[in-house]
C-alpha atoms as one frame of an Amber mdcrd trajectory, in Angstrom:
protein
   0.221  -0.045   0.036   1.752   3.413  -1.042   0.266   6.584   0.740   1.052
  10.001   0.069   2.628  11.693   3.178   3.685  15.455   3.882   6.768  15.250
   5.656   8.605  18.529   6.266   7.075  20.542   4.104   7.047  17.950   1.151
   5.099  15.305  -0.233   6.791  11.650   0.229   5.502   8.704  -1.346   5.802
   5.965   1.222   4.866   2.414   1.068   3.699   1.148   3.882   4.311  -2.540
   4.196   8.345  -2.258   3.026  10.296  -2.479   6.075  13.174  -0.864   4.084
  11.624   2.096   4.304  13.484   4.728   6.551  11.865   4.949  10.203  11.807
   8.539  10.087   9.536   9.004   6.910   7.039   5.828   8.547   3.892   7.860
  10.272   4.288   7.777  13.566   1.829   5.907  16.238   1.275   9.724  17.980
   0.065  10.503  14.341  -1.878   7.310  14.502  -3.641   8.455  17.893  -4.238
  11.842  16.774  -6.266  10.884  13.670 -10.022  12.521  13.416 -12.606  10.012
  12.362 -15.740  10.556  10.563 -18.754   8.734   8.878 -18.469   9.764   5.408
 -22.145   9.368   2.516 -21.475   7.177   0.107 -25.532   7.307  -1.329 -25.348
  10.769  -2.461 -26.937  13.078  -2.796 -26.270  14.764   0.903 -29.788  16.462
   2.210 -30.376  17.915   5.811 -30.910  14.346   7.158 -28.337  12.732   5.269
 -24.896  14.454   6.165 -21.894  14.023   3.576 -19.865  13.900   6.686 -20.564
  13.161  10.440 -17.364  13.625  12.579 -17.169  11.143  15.530 -15.575  13.172
  18.597 -13.132  11.225  20.656 -14.269  12.172  24.128 -17.752  11.759  23.517
 -20.630   9.275  21.949 -22.612   9.472  18.839 -26.071   8.583  18.788 -27.146
   8.282  15.028 -31.395   8.269  14.463 -34.313   9.825  14.118 -35.106  10.991
  17.300 -35.701  14.572  17.526 -34.943  14.521  21.480 -31.166  15.352  21.712
 -29.594  13.722  24.570 -29.408  15.819  27.642 -26.216  14.510  28.492 -22.900
  16.969  27.701 -21.093  13.711  26.758 -23.482  12.398  23.670 -23.597  14.025
  20.221 -26.594  13.762  18.638 -27.319  13.562  14.497 -30.922  13.289  13.612
 -31.300  11.659  10.333 -34.488  10.381   8.173 -36.743  13.245   8.784 -40.449
  12.961   7.032 -39.723  15.897   5.142 -37.066  14.671   3.271 -37.165  10.584
   2.965 -39.526   8.683   1.334 -39.076   5.604   3.713 -39.433   7.801   6.615
 -39.093   4.810   9.060 -36.335   3.155   7.613 -33.877   4.189  10.761 -34.894
   4.003  14.229 -35.211   6.825  16.749 -31.797   5.510  18.336 -30.609   3.489
  15.399 -27.151   3.269  16.610 -24.360   4.199  18.665 -20.663   5.104  17.955
 -17.611   5.426  20.701 -14.050   5.433  21.298 -13.878   2.553  23.617 -10.511
   2.834  26.807  -7.800   1.502  24.015  -8.641   4.212  21.217 -11.063   1.714
  19.002 -13.505   2.960  17.340 -16.582   0.919  18.400 -20.509   0.353  17.341
 -23.831  -1.006  18.890 -26.804  -1.308  16.864 -29.756   0.637  19.058 -28.962
   2.064  22.227 -30.586   4.182  24.944 -33.707   6.228  24.471 -33.041   9.335
  25.577 -36.866  10.057  26.445 -36.827   6.849  28.132 -33.939   5.141  29.516
 -34.499   1.952  27.733 -32.203   0.041  25.664 -33.762  -1.044  22.517 -32.604
  -2.538  19.092 -32.738  -1.094  15.803 -35.768  -1.949  13.919 -34.474  -2.379
  10.299 -30.892  -3.043  11.568 -27.467  -2.074  11.065 -24.725  -3.672   8.861
 -20.881  -3.496   8.450 -19.385  -4.722   5.708 -22.840  -6.107   4.800 -23.025
  -8.523   7.779 -26.136  -7.851  10.245 -24.455  -6.475  13.877 -26.496  -8.417
  16.444 -28.176  -5.961  18.472 -26.279  -5.414  21.773 -22.996  -6.701  19.849
 -20.294  -4.154  20.310 -18.001  -4.422  17.143 -14.806  -2.577  15.942 -15.104
  -0.183  12.931 -11.901   0.325  11.411 -10.847   2.561   8.266 -12.644   2.155
   5.016 -15.439  -0.078   6.717 -18.635   0.306   5.154 -21.948   0.712   7.914
 -25.113   1.149   6.464 -27.789   1.706   8.813 -31.257   0.314   8.027 -30.573
  -2.765   6.121 -34.387  -4.717   6.124 -33.146  -6.875   3.670 -31.040  -8.714
   6.296 -32.979  -9.250   8.955 -34.210 -11.924   9.752 -37.508 -13.076   9.772
 -38.258 -10.719   7.067 -39.595 -11.763   3.198 -36.856 -12.901   0.858 -37.731
 -10.169  -1.751 -37.207  -7.128   0.706 -35.297  -4.353  -0.912 -32.122  -2.809
  -0.060 -33.017   1.303   0.505 -29.336   1.938   0.109 -30.361   5.304   1.805
 -27.584   5.721   4.745 -24.575   4.074   3.152 -21.360   5.439   5.103 -17.983
   4.658   4.979 -15.107   5.161   8.289 -12.545   7.558   7.248  -9.177   9.180
   9.888  -6.970  11.640   8.703  -4.376  13.253  10.529  -5.341  17.060  11.104
  -3.528  19.516   9.117  -0.845  20.972  10.964  -0.142  17.859  13.201   2.941
  16.060  11.753   1.746  15.443   8.094  -2.032  15.530   7.378  -3.597  17.850
   4.531  -1.619  20.540   3.575   2.284  21.420   2.655
């Protein structure tokens, strides 16, 4: 794999697979720890209830769903998706569809469903969440890695649904990570 990095004001082509590359040109563990993560929309076009990018802050939980009640906990960021003004499939996403956070080891995690901001009750999403096309079971926590595809609202793979249930293909995102501009090499140069 070859990546283009900015190193001391110039771009360097770096093969991350080759041990013969100079250690001084390899991305440091510090740079990796400072990556900023987001979900990038793959099913264009973006619209007010389907943002092009959803930032994933490392110090807060991110809750996605169609709930119009924002969490009162300052450690939770809520994104309201799938609103009736814009979506032709209003009930595709659940009120609290999924939750994303960084665990104690700094790994990005996801869980289907979540705790309702209104009632405090944990429930699964109705139409499921998939990672790389595999349904995420309710209550299971899975690590998300850079490049993984996350689809919200996947009734076509939920057990017990008809075989001809179509894939909505409406809320498909990819996990992206980048080193912030000005921090050892991302973005400019």
